[in-house]
PDB file of C-alpha atoms in Angstrom:
ATOM      1  CA  MET A 236      -0.302  -0.370   0.101  1.00  0.00           C
ATOM      2  CA  GLU A 237       2.908   2.476   0.180  1.00  0.00           C
ATOM      3  CA  ASP A 238       2.729   4.044  -3.612  1.00  0.00           C
ATOM      4  CA  SER A 239      -1.233   4.424  -3.303  1.00  0.00           C
ATOM      5  CA  ILE A 240      -3.209   6.704  -4.019  1.00  0.00           C
ATOM      6  CA  SER A 241      -4.239  10.376  -1.638  1.00  0.00           C
ATOM      7  CA  PHE A 242      -2.141  13.073   0.593  1.00  0.00           C
ATOM      8  CA  GLY A 243       0.456   9.938   0.998  1.00  0.00           C
ATOM      9  CA  ARG A 244      -1.337   7.136   0.894  1.00  0.00           C
ATOM     10  CA  ASP A 245       2.172   6.066   1.843  1.00  0.00           C
ATOM     11  CA  THR A 246       2.116   8.161   5.049  1.00  0.00           C
ATOM     12  CA  HIS A 247      -1.493   5.852   6.328  1.00  0.00           C
ATOM     13  CA  ALA A 248      -2.172   9.112   8.337  1.00  0.00           C
ATOM     14  CA  ALA A 249      -3.223  12.683   6.514  1.00  0.00           C
ATOM     15  CA  ILE A 250      -5.566  15.362   7.492  1.00  0.00           C
ATOM     16  CA  GLN A 251      -8.319  13.897  10.039  1.00  0.00           C
ATOM     17  CA  SER A 252     -12.155  14.816   7.968  1.00  0.00           C
ATOM     18  CA  GLU A 253     -15.020  13.862   9.189  1.00  0.00           C
ATOM     19  CA  ARG A 254     -17.695  11.017   8.470  1.00  0.00           C
ATOM     20  CA  ILE A 255     -20.298  11.971   5.588  1.00  0.00           C
ATOM     21  CA  GLY A 256     -23.866  11.775   7.273  1.00  0.00           C
ATOM     22  CA  LYS A 257     -25.589  14.076   9.553  1.00  0.00           C
ATOM     23  CA  ALA A 258     -28.798  13.754  12.840  1.00  0.00           C
ATOM     24  CA  ASP A 259     -31.857  11.318  11.321  1.00  0.00           C
ATOM     25  CA  SER A 260     -33.478  14.995  12.769  1.00  0.00           C
ATOM     26  CA  VAL A 261     -32.319  16.849  10.089  1.00  0.00           C
ATOM     27  CA  SER A 262     -35.537  18.412   7.756  1.00  0.00           C
ATOM     28  CA  ASP A 263     -34.870  19.080   3.972  1.00  0.00           C
ATOM     29  CA  ALA A 264     -34.874  22.384   5.035  1.00  0.00           C
ATOM     30  CA  THR A 265     -31.582  22.929   6.297  1.00  0.00           C
ATOM     31  CA  ARG A 266     -29.925  20.517   3.152  1.00  0.00           C
ATOM     32  CA  ARG A 267     -28.874  24.102   1.882  1.00  0.00           C
ATOM     33  CA  HIS A 268     -24.949  24.062   2.698  1.00  0.00           C
ATOM     34  CA  ASN A 269     -22.300  24.056   0.092  1.00  0.00           C
ATOM     35  CA  TYR A 270     -19.925  20.657  -0.772  1.00  0.00           C
ATOM     36  CA  HIS A 271     -15.946  20.860   0.571  1.00  0.00           C
ATOM     37  CA  TRP A 272     -13.611  18.165  -0.625  1.00  0.00           C
ATOM     38  CA  ALA A 273     -12.027  17.139   2.641  1.00  0.00           C
ATOM     39  CA  TYR A 274      -9.412  14.370   2.914  1.00  0.00           C
ATOM     40  CA  ASN A 275     -11.607  10.999   3.749  1.00  0.00           C
ATOM     41  CA  ARG A 276      -8.703   9.227   6.022  1.00  0.00           C
ATOM     42  CA  ALA A 277     -10.674   5.664   5.560  1.00  0.00           C
ATOM     43  CA  THR A 278     -10.710   5.773   2.219  1.00  0.00           C
ATOM     44  CA  ASN A 279      -7.790   8.136   1.339  1.00  0.00           C
ATOM     45  CA  LEU A 280     -10.006   9.852  -1.308  1.00  0.00           C
ATOM     46  CA  LEU A 281     -11.123  12.897  -2.043  1.00  0.00           C
ATOM     47  CA  ILE A 282     -14.511  13.163  -1.618  1.00  0.00           C
ATOM     48  CA  PRO A 283     -17.340  16.170  -1.389  1.00  0.00           C
ATOM     49  CA  TYR A 284     -19.453  16.505   1.702  1.00  0.00           C
ATOM     50  CA  THR A 285     -21.798  19.092   3.088  1.00  0.00           C
ATOM     51  CA  SER A 286     -23.313  19.510   6.625  1.00  0.00           C
ATOM     52  CA  ALA A 287     -26.755  19.164   6.139  1.00  0.00           C
ATOM     53  CA  HIS A 288     -27.204  15.615   3.400  1.00  0.00           C
ATOM     54  CA  PRO A 289     -24.650  14.270   1.397  1.00  0.00           C
ATOM     55  CA  LEU A 290     -27.413  14.451  -1.465  1.00  0.00           C
ATOM     56  CA  ASP A 291     -27.225  18.118  -2.761  1.00  0.00           C
ATOM     57  CA  LEU A 292     -24.619  17.916  -5.015  1.00  0.00           C
ATOM     58  CA  HIS A 293     -23.783  21.671  -5.172  1.00  0.00           C
ATOM     59  CA  MET A 294     -20.585  23.026  -6.440  1.00  0.00           C
ATOM     60  CA  PRO A 295     -17.595  22.284  -4.546  1.00  0.00           C
ATOM     61  CA  ARG A 296     -15.475  24.654  -4.024  1.00  0.00           C
ATOM     62  CA  PHE A 297     -12.125  23.766  -2.423  1.00  0.00           C
ATOM     63  CA  ASN A 298     -11.262  24.714   1.205  1.00  0.00           C
ATOM     64  CA  PHE A 299      -8.200  22.491   2.303  1.00  0.00           C
ATOM     65  CA  SER A 300      -4.825  23.274   4.021  1.00  0.00           C
ATOM     66  CA  PRO A 301      -2.481  19.699   3.391  1.00  0.00           C
ATOM     67  CA  GLY A 302       0.622  19.743   5.785  1.00  0.00           C
ATOM     68  CA  ARG A 303       2.508  16.677   7.041  1.00  0.00           C
ATOM     69  CA  ALA A 304       6.269  15.517   7.788  1.00  0.00           C
ATOM     70  CA  GLU A 305       7.759  11.915   8.435  1.00  0.00           C
ATOM     71  CA  LEU A 306       9.529  13.224  11.886  1.00  0.00           C
ATOM     72  CA  PHE A 307      12.036   9.537  11.983  1.00  0.00           C
ATOM     73  CA  TYR A 308      11.930   6.911   9.055  1.00  0.00           C
ATOM     74  CA  TRP A 309      13.652   3.195   9.146  1.00  0.00           C
ATOM     75  CA  ASN A 310      13.735   0.728   5.671  1.00  0.00           C
ATOM     76  CA  SER A 311       9.652  -0.179   6.386  1.00  0.00           C
ATOM     77  CA  GLY A 312       8.855   2.422   8.720  1.00  0.00           C
ATOM     78  CA  LYS A 313       8.120   5.673   9.622  1.00  0.00           C
ATOM     79  CA  ILE A 314       6.471   8.115  12.504  1.00  0.00           C
ATOM     80  CA  LEU A 315       4.686  10.770  10.819  1.00  0.00           C
ATOM     81  CA  ALA A 316       2.791  13.845  11.286  1.00  0.00           C
ATOM     82  CA  ALA A 317       0.024  15.394   9.642  1.00  0.00           C
ATOM     83  CA  GLY A 318      -1.995  19.211  10.928  1.00  0.00           C
ATOM     84  CA  GLY A 319      -4.499  21.092   9.270  1.00  0.00           C
ATOM     85  CA  THR A 320      -7.074  23.776   8.898  1.00  0.00           C
ATOM     86  CA  ARG A 321     -11.163  24.002   7.397  1.00  0.00           C
ATOM     87  CA  ASP A 322     -12.525  27.655   7.807  1.00  0.00           C
ATOM     88  CA  LEU A 323     -16.141  26.839   7.501  1.00  0.00           C
ATOM     89  CA  PRO A 324     -17.458  30.643   7.285  1.00  0.00           C
ATOM     90  CA  GLY A 325     -21.262  31.348   9.198  1.00  0.00           C
ATOM     91  CA  LEU A 326     -19.835  27.718  11.068  1.00  0.00           C
ATOM     92  CA  MET A 327     -16.704  26.905  12.391  1.00  0.00           C
ATOM     93  CA  ARG A 328     -13.101  26.541  12.121  1.00  0.00           C
ATOM     94  CA  ILE A 329     -11.684  23.082  12.498  1.00  0.00           C
ATOM     95  CA  ASP A 330      -7.793  22.699  14.049  1.00  0.00           C
ATOM     96  CA  SER A 331      -6.541  19.637  13.059  1.00  0.00           C
ATOM     97  CA  GLY A 332      -3.750  17.422  13.618  1.00  0.00           C
ATOM     98  CA  GLU A 333      -2.497  13.807  13.987  1.00  0.00           C
ATOM     99  CA  LEU A 334       1.133  11.782  14.608  1.00  0.00           C
ATOM    100  CA  GLY A 335       1.455   8.445  14.132  1.00  0.00           C
ATOM    101  CA  ILE A 336       3.630   5.100  12.786  1.00  0.00           C
ATOM    102  CA  SER A 337       3.303   3.437  10.053  1.00  0.00           C
ATOM    103  CA  GLN A 338       5.225  -0.528   9.226  1.00  0.00           C
ATOM    104  CA  SER A 339       5.450  -2.385   6.379  1.00  0.00           C
ATOM    105  CA  VAL A 340       6.270  -6.578   6.997  1.00  0.00           C
ATOM    106  CA  GLY A 341       6.038  -8.151   3.575  1.00  0.00           C
ATOM    107  CA  ASN A 342       2.772  -6.944   1.464  1.00  0.00           C
ATOM    108  CA  PHE A 343       1.042  -6.089   4.766  1.00  0.00           C
ATOM    109  CA  THR A 344       1.255  -2.643   5.936  1.00  0.00           C
ATOM    110  CA  PHE A 345       0.402  -1.161   9.386  1.00  0.00           C
ATOM    111  CA  TYR A 346      -1.117   2.498  10.574  1.00  0.00           C
ATOM    112  CA  ALA A 347      -1.580   3.126  14.454  1.00  0.00           C
ATOM    113  CA  GLY A 348      -1.836   6.607  15.520  1.00  0.00           C
ATOM    114  CA  GLY A 349      -3.378   9.989  17.995  1.00  0.00           C
ATOM    115  CA  THR A 350      -5.726  12.410  16.083  1.00  0.00           C
ATOM    116  CA  VAL A 351      -7.124  15.572  17.675  1.00  0.00           C
ATOM    117  CA  ASN A 352      -9.551  18.297  16.306  1.00  0.00           C
ATOM    118  CA  LYS A 353     -10.336  21.549  17.626  1.00  0.00           C
ATOM    119  CA  TYR A 354     -13.241  23.615  16.625  1.00  0.00           C
ATOM    120  CA  GLY A 355     -14.118  27.312  17.491  1.00  0.00           C
ATOM    121  CA  TYR A 356     -17.187  27.976  16.658  1.00  0.00           C
ATOM    122  CA  PHE A 357     -19.233  31.391  18.361  1.00  0.00           C
ATOM    123  CA  ASN A 358     -18.472  31.540  21.338  1.00  0.00           C
ATOM    124  CA  GLY A 359     -17.590  28.124  22.093  1.00  0.00           C
ATOM    125  CA  LEU A 360     -14.070  26.034  22.190  1.00  0.00           C
ATOM    126  CA  HIS A 361     -14.516  22.380  21.980  1.00  0.00           C
ATOM    127  CA  THR A 362     -11.992  20.250  21.294  1.00  0.00           C
ATOM    128  CA  GLN A 363     -11.858  16.204  20.402  1.00  0.00           C
ATOM    129  CA  TYR A 364      -9.005  13.405  20.912  1.00  0.00           C
ATOM    130  CA  GLY A 365      -9.232   9.984  19.313  1.00  0.00           C
ATOM    131  CA  LEU A 366      -7.618   7.046  17.976  1.00  0.00           C
ATOM    132  CA  ALA A 367      -6.766   5.585  14.657  1.00  0.00           C
ATOM    133  CA  GLY A 368      -5.767   2.763  12.858  1.00  0.00           C
ATOM    134  CA  ARG A 369      -5.651   0.369  10.225  1.00  0.00           C
ATOM    135  CA  ILE A 370      -3.760  -2.574   8.495  1.00  0.00           C
ATOM    136  CA  SER A 371      -3.792  -2.993   4.473  1.00  0.00           C
ATOM    137  CA  TYR A 372      -2.877  -5.986   2.308  1.00  0.00           C
ATOM    138  CA  GLN A 373      -1.263  -6.071  -1.442  1.00  0.00           C
ATOM    139  CA  PHE A 374      -2.210  -9.217  -2.922  1.00  0.00           C
ATOM    140  CA  THR A 375      -1.560  -7.346  -6.707  1.00  0.00           C
ATOM    141  CA  PRO A 376      -0.112  -4.610  -7.583  1.00  0.00           C
ATOM    142  CA  ARG A 377      -3.709  -3.044  -8.253  1.00  0.00           C
ATOM    143  CA  LEU A 378      -6.003  -4.524  -6.273  1.00  0.00           C
ATOM    144  CA  SER A 379      -5.244  -4.425  -2.341  1.00  0.00           C
ATOM    145  CA  ALA A 380      -7.666  -4.249   0.444  1.00  0.00           C
ATOM    146  CA  THR A 381      -8.102  -1.899   3.951  1.00  0.00           C
ATOM    147  CA  VAL A 382      -9.277  -2.782   7.836  1.00  0.00           C
ATOM    148  CA  PHE A 383      -9.566   0.409   9.503  1.00  0.00           C
ATOM    149  CA  GLY A 384     -10.833   1.756  12.565  1.00  0.00           C
ATOM    150  CA  ASP A 385     -11.423   6.159  14.274  1.00  0.00           C
ATOM    151  CA  TYR A 386     -12.171   6.109  17.619  1.00  0.00           C
ATOM    152  CA  TYR A 387     -13.436   9.178  19.040  1.00  0.00           C
ATOM    153  CA  PHE A 388     -13.872   9.797  23.251  1.00  0.00           C
ATOM    154  CA  GLY A 389     -15.980  12.038  25.091  1.00  0.00           C
ATOM    155  CA  HIS A 390     -19.116  13.724  24.267  1.00  0.00           C
ATOM    156  CA  MET A 391     -20.218  16.230  21.451  1.00  0.00           C
ATOM    157  CA  PRO A 392     -20.342  19.791  22.935  1.00  0.00           C
ATOM    158  CA  ARG A 393     -22.772  22.019  24.252  1.00  0.00           C
ATOM    159  CA  MET A 394     -23.373  25.337  22.326  1.00  0.00           C
ATOM    160  CA  ALA A 395     -22.627  28.633  23.858  1.00  0.00           C
ATOM    161  CA  ASN A 396     -26.528  28.713  25.107  1.00  0.00           C
ATOM    162  CA  ASN A 397     -26.343  25.342  26.568  1.00  0.00           C
ATOM    163  CA  MET A 398     -28.195  23.136  23.610  1.00  0.00           C
ATOM    164  CA  PRO A 399     -26.944  20.334  21.379  1.00  0.00           C
ATOM    165  CA  MET A 400     -24.965  21.509  18.525  1.00  0.00           C
ATOM    166  CA  PRO A 401     -27.003  21.938  15.558  1.00  0.00           C
ATOM    167  CA  PRO A 402     -27.549  19.721  12.434  1.00  0.00           C
ATOM    168  CA  SER A 403     -25.558  22.044  10.117  1.00  0.00           C
ATOM    169  CA  MET A 404     -22.841  21.788  12.015  1.00  0.00           C
ATOM    170  CA  ILE A 405     -22.890  17.886  13.467  1.00  0.00           C
ATOM    171  CA  GLY A 406     -22.417  17.050   9.879  1.00  0.00           C
ATOM    172  CA  TYR A 407     -18.276  18.040  10.310  1.00  0.00           C
ATOM    173  CA  TYR A 408     -17.678  16.154  13.859  1.00  0.00           C
ATOM    174  CA  GLY A 409     -15.456  13.410  13.991  1.00  0.00           C
ATOM    175  CA  ARG A 410     -17.193  10.245  14.534  1.00  0.00           C
ATOM    176  CA  THR A 411     -16.421   6.871  15.412  1.00  0.00           C
ATOM    177  CA  SER A 412     -16.415   4.066  13.074  1.00  0.00           C
ATOM    178  CA  PHE A 413     -15.485   0.947  11.841  1.00  0.00           C
ATOM    179  CA  GLY A 414     -15.047  -0.860   8.389  1.00  0.00           C
ATOM    180  CA  GLY A 415     -12.897  -2.534   5.723  1.00  0.00           C
ATOM    181  CA  TYR A 416     -12.666  -1.794   1.927  1.00  0.00           C
ATOM    182  CA  PHE A 417     -11.191  -3.386  -1.284  1.00  0.00           C
ATOM    183  CA  ASP A 418      -9.369  -1.148  -4.029  1.00  0.00           C
ATOM    184  CA  ILE A 419      -9.589  -2.085  -7.365  1.00  0.00           C
ATOM    185  CA  GLN A 420      -7.360   0.056  -9.830  1.00  0.00           C
ATOM    186  CA  ILE A 421      -9.300  -0.318 -13.025  1.00  0.00           C
ATOM    187  CA  ASN A 422      -6.297   1.717 -14.935  1.00  0.00           C
ATOM    188  CA  GLU A 423      -4.011   3.842 -14.062  1.00  0.00           C
ATOM    189  CA  ARG A 424      -6.207   6.120 -13.567  1.00  0.00           C
ATOM    190  CA  TRP A 425      -9.585   5.342 -12.184  1.00  0.00           C
ATOM    191  CA  GLY A 426     -10.236   2.550  -9.892  1.00  0.00           C
ATOM    192  CA  VAL A 427     -12.892   1.782  -6.723  1.00  0.00           C
ATOM    193  CA  GLN A 428     -13.453   1.194  -3.153  1.00  0.00           C
ATOM    194  CA  THR A 429     -15.627  -1.244  -2.400  1.00  0.00           C
ATOM    195  CA  GLY A 430     -16.981  -2.688   1.039  1.00  0.00           C
ATOM    196  CA  ALA A 431     -18.774  -0.966   4.541  1.00  0.00           C
ATOM    197  CA  GLN A 432     -18.447   0.913   7.565  1.00  0.00           C
ATOM    198  CA  ALA A 433     -19.930   1.419  10.666  1.00  0.00           C
ATOM    199  CA  VAL A 434     -20.449   4.696  11.794  1.00  0.00           C
ATOM    200  CA  ARG A 435     -21.424   6.076  15.215  1.00  0.00           C
ATOM    201  CA  GLN A 436     -24.248   8.207  15.015  1.00  0.00           C
ATOM    202  CA  ALA A 437     -23.724  12.088  16.361  1.00  0.00           C
ATOM    203  CA  GLY A 438     -24.689  12.295  19.914  1.00  0.00           C
ATOM    204  CA  THR A 439     -25.634   8.693  20.344  1.00  0.00           C
ATOM    205  CA  ASN A 440     -23.914   5.515  21.034  1.00  0.00           C
ATOM    206  CA  ARG A 441     -26.056   3.693  18.079  1.00  0.00           C
ATOM    207  CA  TYR A 442     -24.187   2.301  14.902  1.00  0.00           C
ATOM    208  CA  GLU A 443     -26.003   2.530  11.290  1.00  0.00           C
ATOM    209  CA  ALA A 444     -23.800   0.389   8.620  1.00  0.00           C
ATOM    210  CA  GLU A 445     -23.276   1.395   5.308  1.00  0.00           C
ATOM    211  CA  PRO A 446     -22.246   0.656   2.222  1.00  0.00           C
ATOM    212  CA  ILE A 447     -18.539   2.133   0.740  1.00  0.00           C
ATOM    213  CA  VAL A 448     -18.553   1.955  -2.977  1.00  0.00           C
ATOM    214  CA  THR A 449     -16.235   4.954  -4.188  1.00  0.00           C
ATOM    215  CA  PRO A 450     -15.335   5.441  -7.944  1.00  0.00           C
ATOM    216  CA  TYR A 451     -12.206   8.001  -8.167  1.00  0.00           C
ATOM    217  CA  TYR A 452     -10.737   9.498 -10.359  1.00  0.00           C
ATOM    218  CA  LYS A 453      -6.058   9.441 -10.074  1.00  0.00           C
ATOM    219  CA  ILE A 454      -5.109  13.059 -10.619  1.00  0.00           C
ATOM    220  CA  SER A 455      -0.857  12.171  -9.759  1.00  0.00           C
ATOM    221  CA  LYS A 456       0.164  10.182  -7.898  1.00  0.00           C
ATOM    222  CA  LYS A 457      -0.346  11.446  -4.569  1.00  0.00           C
ATOM    223  CA  VAL A 458      -3.295  13.014  -4.867  1.00  0.00           C
ATOM    224  CA  SER A 459      -7.362  11.185  -6.226  1.00  0.00           C
ATOM    225  CA  ILE A 460     -10.672  12.263  -5.850  1.00  0.00           C
ATOM    226  CA  GLY A 461     -13.866   9.774  -5.502  1.00  0.00           C
ATOM    227  CA  LEU A 462     -17.453  10.624  -5.423  1.00  0.00           C
ATOM    228  CA  PRO A 463     -19.153   7.640  -2.129  1.00  0.00           C
ATOM    229  CA  VAL A 464     -21.824   6.559  -4.371  1.00  0.00           C
ATOM    230  CA  GLY A 465     -22.717   3.809  -1.931  1.00  0.00           C
ATOM    231  CA  GLN A 466     -23.137   6.351   0.519  1.00  0.00           C
ATOM    232  CA  ILE A 467     -25.704   8.043  -1.751  1.00  0.00           C
ATOM    233  CA  LEU A 468     -27.720   5.640  -2.471  1.00  0.00           C
ATOM    234  CA  TYR A 469     -27.998   4.132   0.830  1.00  0.00           C
ATOM    235  CA  HIS A 470     -29.677   7.665   2.501  1.00  0.00           C
ATOM    236  CA  VAL A 471     -31.913   8.270  -1.490  1.00  0.00           C
ATOM    237  CA  LEU A 472     -33.120   4.496  -0.736  1.00  0.00           C
ATOM    238  CA  LYS A 473     -33.427   4.418   2.978  1.00  0.00           C
ATOM    239  CA  ARG A 474     -35.164   7.920   2.635  1.00  0.00           C
TER     240      ARG A 474
END
């Protein structure tokens, strides 16, 4: 998996980003926010997402500042650091950081690290801590499998008026998830990731299963853009 896609997927660590999703109580009236491109650490792709719902595919605006560094490395492993900032006008600012270690053993690649997300909003500041891990196996140069998990501690923050986080912000908040997928590279540019994940619903201890079917286009060796078709169709059928 060392030469696979995304912002340095060989590091298996990049900017922390939110899962696509929202609370079940969000109404159609809340689905009016522009999409942003964000790095999805589990699938290692740039995907569009919104604070409301993944079905309103508006034109995305690229508002992403990646940054990473290899602090120490050896023949088959590295200690890595990554961080970035996202400004969401009218909602909040999100500063994210991650520190982890990557180790390759034969066709296996292991990654484990810790994450910190800091959310700054009107009259409020909240820090979220989490752990991330993944195991990848390279079957052939064009076929690999990855099992991943992201766990976040604590609970969602309260707003300045002691109310829960509004639906317009829930989709940007990091949520615990576990799953796995196959990465099939059809040719030098096109590929698809297919699998499934379980995502903890915002503000609850309930998990919901979602399919992963994400076609992607490889812009360069380090950057790919994908569309989460599986999640979009899942929510269409669910509603």
